[in-house]
Amino acid sequence: MSAKIKNAHLAEVYEEVLTRNPGEPEFQQAVYEVLESLAPVADKRQDMVQAGVFKRLVEPERVIIFRVPWVDSAGVMQINRGFRVQFNSAIGPYKGGLRFHPSVNASIIKFLGFEQTFKNCLTTLPMGGGKGGCDFDPKGKSDAEVMWFCQSFMTELYRHIGQFTDSPAGDIGVGAREIGFLHGQYKRIANEVTGAMTGKGIPYGGSLGRTSATGYGLCYIAAHALAAKKQDFKGKTVVISGSGNVAIYACEKAQELGAKVVAMSDSNGYVYDEKGIDLKLVKEIKEGRRGRIAEYAEAKKGATYKADCTDIWSIPCDIALPSATQNEITEKDAKLLVSNGCKCLAEGSNMSSTADAVAYLVGADIIYVPAKAANAGGVSVSGLEMTQNSTRLPWTAEEVDARLQKIMLDIYNNIDAAAKAYGMEGNFVAGANIAGFLKVGESMMAQGAV
Ligand code: NDP
Ligand code: 2IT
């Protein structure tokens, strides 16, 4: 792989990442994608090479791993492993979500923290990069068990976070319920009510528009990229993977913009509804009763269910919005999408595409907006929530949405300009990585040996 990095210093940095982080394929993949894009910057910026910026960037500032003991409703002691990776604070306090999923390990949290560092640079807000989580599975647990677990998790995490230090939020498996329990425990132990957690409920300091921000932001930036090619969402067929927070609000905005969303999924399978997804029903199933997407096909005449979620990309569509998990688009999927006429792929999930898929997509005849830029709306509105908490002034839904729209437009313009400046017009992977890198890299240099 490193042979493909066309700069000797960056190839060396990558080799060292492989040696120092064995058995961490997701982290290695995320670093590879960034370093590969930064070759033209490293060629130009000997000062950054000299200052060791690239070497420093791939090493998290701090990795915290902790035991999470809790007792389930049968009285059995359960032990989970918690993580918080404080990746980079060069431009602001660490900021990034918590993921609760059985697959969580150091590699996944490090990849997410690394990505978050660049994403947060693109948001135009002063937030560093961090990520955390646990190998706890909220599925099938009672509300009380989830609360006991969250309280134990926060009993350790609280000492590492704070509004000026590190502010966690949601991600896979962490939604309104979990954030409520986590915030409640943080407040009890820290004896202060601040923006240390975001994604809070509206009555206790949350921002209007945070729940929908990632999905809406995804459609806003995709619409800008489409508009540059004189296209839009109107009348387009859209496929969205996942049926969680990001997927549901991507579907809502895509429909509002006049598109027809024909498929959504969960980890068990996908539903296809050629008449267009009935989002009210999806919300009832997923938000209302934590059900499975298969129930949609049981309730909806004409809709079909297929018990293989990976097959969703075989459905012909104009716009694909992967919004479930990492590496959900393989090279085969990417080729299938393009050959079926897909015009735009914008990533709601973090690192939606495998390395081979990314290499194919940047050269293919498709608008490809990578996760760092495409899903930055969520963390952006988290940043706005912190601002509202600091000033003690809540904003209206309209004000938050107007700011989100402006941020997504700024992100689009910024990644487009960076790609053009380096002679790679339309390559938004390079644009996002370069624009993000220059902000964090310059900030690190200005602060000396940090
Ligand atoms: P949710 O937990 O709300 O929903 C996740 C959805 O993806 C569910 O439908 C879930 O299915 C599915 N999914 C999760 N893991 C897998 C898997 N391994 N294989 C197949 N399907 C899977 O999470 P979010 O919507 O918040 O997050 C989705 C993606 O968006 C993640 O990549 C996350 O990092 C990213 N993201 C989230 C942001 C946010 O604000 N929440 C912001 C930016 C990015 P099931 O229920 O069966 O597990
Ligand atoms: O990946 C992400 O950007 C998130 N899960 C949201 C992070 C946040 O702090 O809102």
Coordinates of C-alpha atoms and ligand atoms in Angstrom, one line a residue:
M1 CA 0.0 0.0 0.0
S2 CA 2.6 2.6 1.1
A3 CA 4.2 2.3 -2.4
K4 CA 1.2 4.1 -3.7
I5 CA 2.0 7.1 -1.5
K6 CA 3.9 9.3 -3.9
N7 CA 6.0 11.1 -1.4
A8 CA 9.0 9.4 0.3
H9 CA 8.5 11.1 3.7
L10 CA 4.8 10.3 3.8
A11 CA 5.5 6.7 2.7
E12 CA 7.9 6.4 5.7
V13 CA 5.3 7.9 8.1
Y14 CA 2.8 5.4 6.9
E15 CA 5.2 2.4 7.3
E16 CA 5.8 3.6 10.8
V17 CA 2.0 3.7 11.4
L18 CA 1.8 0.1 10.3
T19 CA 4.6 -0.9 12.7
R20 CA 3.3 1.0 15.6
N21 CA -0.4 0.1 15.2
P22 CA -0.4 -3.6 14.3
G23 CA -3.8 -5.3 14.0
E24 CA -5.6 -2.0 13.6
P25 CA -6.9 -2.2 9.9
E26 CA -9.5 0.6 10.2
F27 CA -7.0 3.0 11.7
Q28 CA -4.4 2.1 9.1
Q29 CA -6.9 2.6 6.3
A30 CA -8.0 6.0 7.5
V31 CA -4.4 7.2 7.8
Y32 CA -3.6 5.8 4.4
E33 CA -6.4 7.7 2.7
V34 CA -5.3 10.9 4.2
L35 CA -1.5 10.5 3.6
E36 CA -2.1 9.4 0.0
S37 CA -4.0 12.7 -0.6
L38 CA -1.4 14.8 1.1
A39 CA 1.6 13.9 -1.2
P40 CA 1.4 17.1 -3.2
V41 CA 1.2 19.1 0.0
A42 CA 4.3 17.4 1.5
D43 CA 6.1 17.9 -1.8
K44 CA 5.6 21.7 -1.5
R45 CA 5.8 22.1 2.3
Q46 CA 9.3 21.1 3.4
D47 CA 8.7 23.3 6.5
M48 CA 5.9 21.0 7.6
V49 CA 8.0 18.0 6.9
Q50 CA 10.8 19.5 8.9
A51 CA 8.5 20.4 11.8
G52 CA 7.3 16.7 11.9
V53 CA 3.7 17.7 11.4
F54 CA 2.8 14.6 9.5
K55 CA 4.4 12.3 12.0
R56 CA 2.7 14.0 14.9
L57 CA -0.7 14.0 13.2
V58 CA -0.9 10.2 13.1
E59 CA -0.2 9.8 16.8
P60 CA -3.2 10.5 19.1
E61 CA -2.5 13.0 21.9
R62 CA -4.0 10.6 24.4
V63 CA -5.7 7.2 24.4
I64 CA -7.8 6.3 27.4
I65 CA -9.0 2.7 27.9
F66 CA -11.1 1.7 30.9
R67 CA -13.1 -1.0 32.6
V68 CA -16.9 -0.5 32.7
P69 CA -18.4 -2.8 35.3
W70 CA -22.2 -2.9 35.7
V71 CA -24.8 -5.4 37.0
D72 CA -27.6 -6.5 34.6
S73 CA -31.2 -7.0 35.5
A74 CA -30.5 -10.7 36.3
G75 CA -28.0 -9.6 38.9
V76 CA -25.0 -10.8 36.8
M77 CA -21.8 -8.6 36.7
Q78 CA -21.0 -7.5 33.2
I79 CA -17.6 -6.0 32.1
N80 CA -17.2 -3.9 29.1
R81 CA -14.3 -2.0 27.7
G82 CA -14.6 1.8 27.3
F83 CA -12.5 4.1 25.1
R84 CA -11.8 7.8 24.6
V85 CA -9.2 8.8 22.1
Q86 CA -8.3 12.5 22.4
F87 CA -6.7 12.7 19.0
N88 CA -5.8 16.3 18.3
S89 CA -6.6 19.6 20.2
A90 CA -4.6 22.0 17.9
I91 CA -7.7 24.0 16.9
G92 CA -10.0 23.5 20.0
P93 CA -11.2 21.1 22.7
Y94 CA -11.6 17.5 21.6
K95 CA -15.0 16.9 20.1
G96 CA -16.6 13.8 18.7
G97 CA -19.1 11.1 19.4
L98 CA -19.4 7.9 21.4
R99 CA -20.1 4.6 19.7
F100 CA -21.8 1.8 21.6
H101 CA -21.5 -1.4 19.5
P102 CA -20.1 -4.9 20.1
S103 CA -17.5 -4.3 17.3
V104 CA -15.9 -1.3 19.1
N105 CA -12.2 -1.7 19.6
A106 CA -9.1 0.6 19.6
S107 CA -8.7 0.5 15.8
I108 CA -12.2 1.7 15.2
I109 CA -12.1 4.4 17.8
K110 CA -8.7 5.6 16.6
F111 CA -9.9 5.7 13.0
L112 CA -12.9 7.7 14.0
G113 CA -10.9 10.1 16.1
F114 CA -8.4 10.6 13.3
E115 CA -11.2 11.3 10.8
Q116 CA -12.9 13.6 13.2
T117 CA -9.8 15.8 13.5
F118 CA -10.0 16.7 9.8
K119 CA -13.8 16.9 9.7
N120 CA -13.9 19.3 12.6
C121 CA -11.3 21.5 10.8
L122 CA -13.7 21.7 7.8
T123 CA -16.7 22.8 10.0
T124 CA -15.2 26.3 10.4
L125 CA -15.7 26.0 14.2
P126 CA -12.9 25.7 16.8
M127 CA -13.1 22.0 17.6
G128 CA -10.4 19.4 17.9
G129 CA -10.8 15.7 17.2
G130 CA -11.8 13.0 19.5
K131 CA -13.9 9.8 19.6
G132 CA -14.9 7.3 22.2
G133 CA -17.2 4.4 22.8
C134 CA -17.6 0.9 24.2
D135 CA -18.1 -2.7 23.1
F136 CA -21.5 -2.6 24.9
D137 CA -24.5 -3.5 22.8
P138 CA -27.6 -1.5 23.7
K139 CA -29.8 -3.9 21.5
G140 CA -32.0 -6.1 23.6
K141 CA -31.2 -4.3 26.9
S142 CA -33.9 -2.7 29.0
D143 CA -33.9 1.0 29.5
A144 CA -32.8 0.4 33.1
E145 CA -29.8 -1.7 32.0
V146 CA -28.8 1.0 29.5
M147 CA -29.0 3.6 32.3
W148 CA -26.9 1.5 34.7
F149 CA -24.3 0.9 32.0
C150 CA -24.2 4.6 31.0
Q151 CA -23.8 5.7 34.6
S152 CA -20.8 3.3 35.1
F153 CA -19.3 4.4 31.8
M154 CA -19.6 8.1 32.8
T155 CA -18.3 7.5 36.3
E156 CA -14.9 6.9 34.6
L157 CA -15.2 9.2 31.6
Y158 CA -16.2 12.3 33.5
R159 CA -12.7 13.0 34.7
H160 CA -11.4 13.2 31.2
I161 CA -14.0 15.5 29.6
G162 CA -15.4 19.0 30.1
Q163 CA -16.6 22.0 28.1
F164 CA -13.1 23.3 27.6
T165 CA -11.4 19.9 27.4
D166 CA -13.4 17.3 25.5
S167 CA -17.1 17.2 24.6
P168 CA -18.6 13.8 23.6
A169 CA -21.9 13.3 21.7
G170 CA -23.7 10.5 19.9
D171 CA -22.8 8.0 17.2
I172 CA -23.9 4.4 16.5
G173 CA -25.9 3.1 19.4
V174 CA -25.8 6.4 21.2
G175 CA -28.9 8.5 20.7
A176 CA -31.2 10.7 22.8
R177 CA -31.8 8.1 25.5
E178 CA -28.1 7.4 26.1
I179 CA -27.0 11.0 25.9
G180 CA -29.7 11.8 28.6
F181 CA -28.3 9.2 31.0
L182 CA -24.7 10.2 30.3
H183 CA -25.4 13.9 30.7
G184 CA -27.3 13.2 33.9
Q185 CA -24.4 11.3 35.5
Y186 CA -21.8 13.8 34.3
K187 CA -23.9 16.6 36.0
R188 CA -24.1 14.7 39.2
I189 CA -20.4 13.9 39.5
A190 CA -19.0 17.2 38.1
N191 CA -21.6 19.3 39.8
E192 CA -21.8 21.6 36.8
V193 CA -24.2 22.0 33.9
T194 CA -22.3 22.8 30.7
G195 CA -21.9 21.9 27.1
A196 CA -19.6 19.0 28.1
M197 CA -22.0 16.7 26.3
T198 CA -23.9 17.5 23.1
G199 CA -27.0 16.0 21.6
K200 CA -28.9 16.7 24.8
G201 CA -32.7 16.9 25.0
I202 CA -34.2 20.3 24.2
P203 CA -35.5 21.1 27.7
Y204 CA -32.1 20.5 29.3
G205 CA -29.7 22.4 27.0
G206 CA -30.0 20.7 23.6
S207 CA -30.0 22.5 20.3
L208 CA -33.0 22.5 18.1
G209 CA -31.9 20.8 14.9
R210 CA -29.1 18.6 16.3
T211 CA -31.1 15.4 15.8
S212 CA -31.6 16.1 12.1
A213 CA -28.3 17.9 11.5
T214 CA -26.1 15.1 10.0
G215 CA -28.8 13.8 7.6
Y216 CA -29.9 17.3 6.6
G217 CA -26.2 18.5 6.2
L218 CA -25.5 15.4 4.0
C219 CA -28.3 16.4 1.6
Y220 CA -27.3 20.1 1.7
I221 CA -23.7 19.4 0.6
A222 CA -24.8 16.8 -2.0
A223 CA -27.2 19.4 -3.4
H224 CA -24.3 21.9 -3.8
A225 CA -22.1 19.3 -5.5
L226 CA -25.0 18.4 -7.8
A227 CA -25.8 22.1 -8.5
A228 CA -22.3 22.6 -9.8
K229 CA -23.1 20.0 -12.4
K230 CA -26.5 21.6 -13.1
Q231 CA -28.4 18.8 -11.3
D232 CA -30.5 18.5 -8.2
F233 CA -32.5 16.1 -6.0
K234 CA -35.8 16.7 -7.8
G235 CA -37.3 13.5 -9.2
K236 CA -34.2 11.5 -8.4
T237 CA -34.1 8.0 -7.1
V238 CA -32.2 7.7 -3.8
V239 CA -30.9 4.7 -1.9
I240 CA -30.0 5.1 1.7
S241 CA -28.3 2.4 3.9
G242 CA -29.1 2.3 7.6
S243 CA -32.2 3.4 9.3
G244 CA -30.8 5.1 12.3
N245 CA -30.3 8.8 13.1
V246 CA -28.3 9.8 10.0
A247 CA -30.3 7.7 7.5
I248 CA -33.8 8.8 8.8
Y249 CA -33.0 12.6 8.5
A250 CA -31.1 12.1 5.2
C251 CA -34.3 10.5 3.9
E252 CA -36.5 13.3 5.3
K253 CA -34.4 16.0 3.6
A254 CA -34.0 14.1 0.3
Q255 CA -37.8 13.7 0.2
E256 CA -38.3 17.4 1.0
L257 CA -36.0 18.3 -1.9
G258 CA -38.2 16.3 -4.2
A259 CA -36.4 12.9 -4.4
K260 CA -37.9 9.5 -4.1
V261 CA -36.0 7.3 -1.6
V262 CA -36.7 3.7 -2.5
A263 CA -34.6 1.7 0.0
M264 CA -33.3 1.7 3.6
S265 CA -31.6 -1.0 5.7
D266 CA -30.4 -2.2 9.0
S267 CA -27.7 -4.7 9.8
N268 CA -30.1 -7.6 9.1
G269 CA -31.4 -6.6 5.7
Y270 CA -33.0 -3.9 3.5
V271 CA -36.5 -2.9 2.4
Y272 CA -37.3 -1.8 -1.1
D273 CA -40.4 0.3 -1.8
E274 CA -40.7 1.4 -5.4
K275 CA -43.5 3.9 -4.5
G276 CA -41.1 5.7 -2.2
I277 CA -40.3 5.1 1.5
D278 CA -43.0 6.0 4.0
L279 CA -40.8 7.8 6.5
K280 CA -43.5 8.1 9.1
L281 CA -43.6 4.3 9.2
V282 CA -39.8 4.0 9.4
K283 CA -39.8 6.5 12.3
E284 CA -42.6 4.6 14.1
I285 CA -40.6 1.3 13.8
K286 CA -37.1 2.6 14.5
E287 CA -37.5 5.7 16.7
G288 CA -40.8 4.6 18.3
R289 CA -40.3 1.0 19.2
R290 CA -36.6 0.2 18.4
G291 CA -37.8 -2.3 15.9
R292 CA -36.2 -3.9 12.8
I293 CA -36.5 -2.6 9.2
A294 CA -38.1 -5.9 8.2
E295 CA -41.2 -4.8 10.0
Y296 CA -41.6 -2.1 7.3
A297 CA -42.2 -4.7 4.6
E298 CA -44.7 -6.5 6.9
A299 CA -46.7 -3.3 7.4
K300 CA -46.4 -1.8 3.9
K301 CA -48.2 -3.4 0.9
G302 CA -45.9 -3.5 -2.2
A303 CA -42.7 -3.2 -0.2
T304 CA -40.2 -6.1 -0.2
Y305 CA -37.5 -7.2 2.3
K306 CA -34.2 -8.8 1.6
A307 CA -32.2 -10.4 4.3
D308 CA -28.8 -9.2 3.2
C309 CA -28.0 -5.5 3.9
T310 CA -24.9 -5.5 1.7
D311 CA -26.9 -6.1 -1.4
I312 CA -28.6 -2.7 -1.2
W313 CA -26.2 -1.1 -3.7
S314 CA -27.5 -3.4 -6.5
I315 CA -30.6 -1.2 -6.6
P316 CA -30.3 1.3 -9.4
C317 CA -30.3 4.9 -8.1
D318 CA -29.3 8.4 -9.1
I319 CA -28.0 9.3 -5.6
A320 CA -26.5 6.9 -3.0
L321 CA -26.3 8.0 0.6
P322 CA -24.5 5.3 2.7
S323 CA -25.4 6.0 6.3
A324 CA -24.8 2.9 8.3
T325 CA -21.2 2.0 9.0
Q326 CA -17.6 1.9 7.8
N327 CA -16.5 0.0 4.7
E328 CA -20.1 -0.6 3.6
I329 CA -19.2 0.3 0.0
T330 CA -16.8 -2.1 -1.6
E331 CA -15.1 -1.6 -5.0
K332 CA -17.7 -4.0 -6.5
D333 CA -20.6 -1.9 -5.0
A334 CA -19.0 1.3 -6.3
K335 CA -18.7 -0.1 -9.8
L336 CA -22.2 -1.5 -9.7
L337 CA -23.6 1.9 -8.6
V338 CA -21.7 3.8 -11.4
S339 CA -22.7 1.2 -14.1
N340 CA -26.3 1.5 -12.9
G341 CA -26.2 5.3 -13.6
C342 CA -25.6 6.7 -10.1
K343 CA -24.6 10.3 -10.4
C344 CA -23.7 11.2 -6.8
L345 CA -22.4 9.3 -3.8
A346 CA -22.2 11.3 -0.5
E347 CA -21.1 9.5 2.7
G348 CA -23.3 9.8 5.8
S349 CA -21.4 7.1 7.6
N350 CA -17.7 7.6 8.5
M351 CA -15.3 6.0 6.0
S352 CA -18.2 4.4 4.2
S353 CA -16.0 3.2 1.4
T354 CA -13.1 0.7 1.3
A355 CA -9.7 1.9 0.1
D356 CA -10.2 0.2 -3.3
A357 CA -13.7 1.8 -3.6
V358 CA -12.2 5.2 -2.9
A359 CA -9.5 4.7 -5.5
Y360 CA -12.1 3.8 -8.0
L361 CA -14.6 6.5 -7.1
V362 CA -12.2 9.4 -7.4
G363 CA -11.5 8.4 -11.0
A364 CA -15.0 7.5 -12.0
D365 CA -17.7 9.5 -13.6
I366 CA -19.6 10.3 -10.4
I367 CA -19.8 13.1 -7.8
Y368 CA -18.1 11.6 -4.7
V369 CA -18.3 13.5 -1.4
P370 CA -16.3 11.8 1.3
A371 CA -17.5 11.5 4.9
K372 CA -15.3 14.1 6.4
A373 CA -17.1 16.8 4.5
A374 CA -20.4 15.1 3.8
N375 CA -21.4 14.2 7.4
A376 CA -19.9 17.2 9.1
G377 CA -23.3 18.7 9.7
G378 CA -23.8 16.7 12.9
V379 CA -20.7 17.8 14.7
S380 CA -21.2 21.4 13.4
V381 CA -24.6 21.7 15.1
S382 CA -22.9 20.1 18.2
G383 CA -20.5 23.0 18.1
L384 CA -23.5 25.4 17.8
E385 CA -25.1 23.6 20.9
M386 CA -21.9 24.3 22.9
T387 CA -22.1 28.0 21.9
Q388 CA -25.7 28.2 23.0
N389 CA -24.8 26.5 26.3
S390 CA -22.0 28.9 26.9
T391 CA -24.1 32.0 26.2
R392 CA -27.2 30.5 27.9
L393 CA -29.2 31.5 24.9
P394 CA -31.1 29.0 22.9
W395 CA -31.6 29.6 19.2
T396 CA -34.7 28.9 17.0
A397 CA -34.8 26.0 14.7
E398 CA -34.6 28.4 11.8
E399 CA -31.5 30.1 13.1
V400 CA -29.7 26.7 13.6
D401 CA -30.8 25.5 10.2
A402 CA -29.6 28.7 8.5
R403 CA -26.2 28.3 10.2
L404 CA -26.0 24.6 9.2
Q405 CA -26.8 25.5 5.6
K406 CA -24.1 28.2 5.6
I407 CA -21.5 25.8 7.1
M408 CA -22.3 23.1 4.6
L409 CA -21.9 25.6 1.7
D410 CA -18.6 26.8 3.2
I411 CA -17.4 23.2 3.5
Y412 CA -18.3 22.6 -0.1
N413 CA -16.6 25.7 -1.4
N414 CA -13.5 25.0 0.8
I415 CA -13.0 21.4 -0.4
D416 CA -13.7 22.4 -4.0
A417 CA -11.2 25.3 -3.9
A418 CA -8.5 23.1 -2.2
A419 CA -8.9 20.4 -4.9
K420 CA -8.6 23.0 -7.6
A421 CA -5.6 24.7 -6.0
Y422 CA -3.8 21.4 -6.2
G423 CA -4.8 20.7 -9.8
M424 CA -7.3 18.0 -8.9
E425 CA -10.7 19.6 -9.7
G426 CA -13.6 17.5 -8.6
N427 CA -11.5 15.3 -6.4
F428 CA -13.3 16.0 -3.1
V429 CA -11.3 13.3 -1.2
A430 CA -8.1 15.3 -1.9
G431 CA -9.9 18.6 -1.3
A432 CA -11.3 17.6 2.1
N433 CA -8.0 16.0 3.3
I434 CA -5.9 19.0 2.1
A435 CA -8.2 21.7 3.4
G436 CA -8.5 19.9 6.8
F437 CA -4.8 19.2 7.0
L438 CA -3.7 22.7 6.3
K439 CA -5.8 24.1 9.1
V440 CA -4.7 21.6 11.7
G441 CA -1.1 21.4 10.4
E442 CA -0.5 25.2 10.5
S443 CA -2.1 25.3 13.9
M444 CA 0.3 22.6 15.2
M445 CA 3.3 24.4 13.8
A446 CA 2.3 27.7 15.3
Q447 CA 2.1 26.1 18.8
G448 CA 5.6 24.6 18.7
A449 CA 6.4 21.0 19.8
V450 CA 2.9 19.9 20.7
Ligands
NDP1 P1 -27.6 4.7 14.6 O1 -27.1 3.8 15.7 O2 -28.6 5.7 14.9 O3 -27.9 3.9 13.3 C1 -27.0 3.0 12.7 C2 -27.7 2.3 11.5 O4 -26.7 1.6 10.8 C3 -28.7 1.3 12.0 O5 -29.7 1.1 11.0 C4 -27.8 0.1 12.1 O6 -28.5 -1.2 12.0 C5 -26.9 0.2 10.9 N1 -25.6 -0.4 11.2 C6 -24.8 -0.2 12.3 N2 -23.7 -1.0 12.2 C7 -23.9 -1.8 11.1 C8 -23.1 -2.8 10.5 N3 -22.0 -3.2 11.1 N4 -23.6 -3.4 9.4 C9 -24.7 -3.0 8.8 N5 -25.5 -2.0 9.4 C10 -25.1 -1.4 10.5 O7 -26.2 5.5 14.2 P2 -26.1 6.8 13.4 O8 -27.1 7.0 12.4 O9 -25.8 7.9 14.3 O10 -24.7 6.6 12.6 C11 -24.6 6.0 11.3 C12 -23.2 6.4 10.7 O11 -23.1 7.8 10.6 C13 -22.0 5.9 11.5 O12 -21.0 5.6 10.6 C14 -21.6 7.2 12.3 O13 -20.2 7.2 12.6 C15 -21.9 8.2 11.3 N6 -22.1 9.6 11.8 C16 -23.1 9.8 12.7 C17 -23.3 11.1 13.1 C18 -24.4 11.5 14.1 O14 -24.6 12.7 14.4 N7 -25.1 10.6 14.7 C19 -22.5 12.3 12.6 C20 -21.6 11.9 11.6 C21 -21.4 10.6 11.2 P3 -28.8 -2.0 13.3 O15 -29.9 -1.3 14.0 O16 -29.2 -3.4 12.8 O17 -27.5 -2.1 14.1
2IT2 O1 -18.9 11.3 13.5 C1 -19.4 12.4 14.0 O2 -19.1 13.5 13.5 C2 -20.4 12.3 15.1 N1 -20.7 11.1 15.5 C3 -20.9 13.5 15.7 C4 -19.9 14.1 16.7 C5 -20.4 15.2 17.6 O3 -19.7 15.6 18.4 O4 -21.5 15.7 17.4

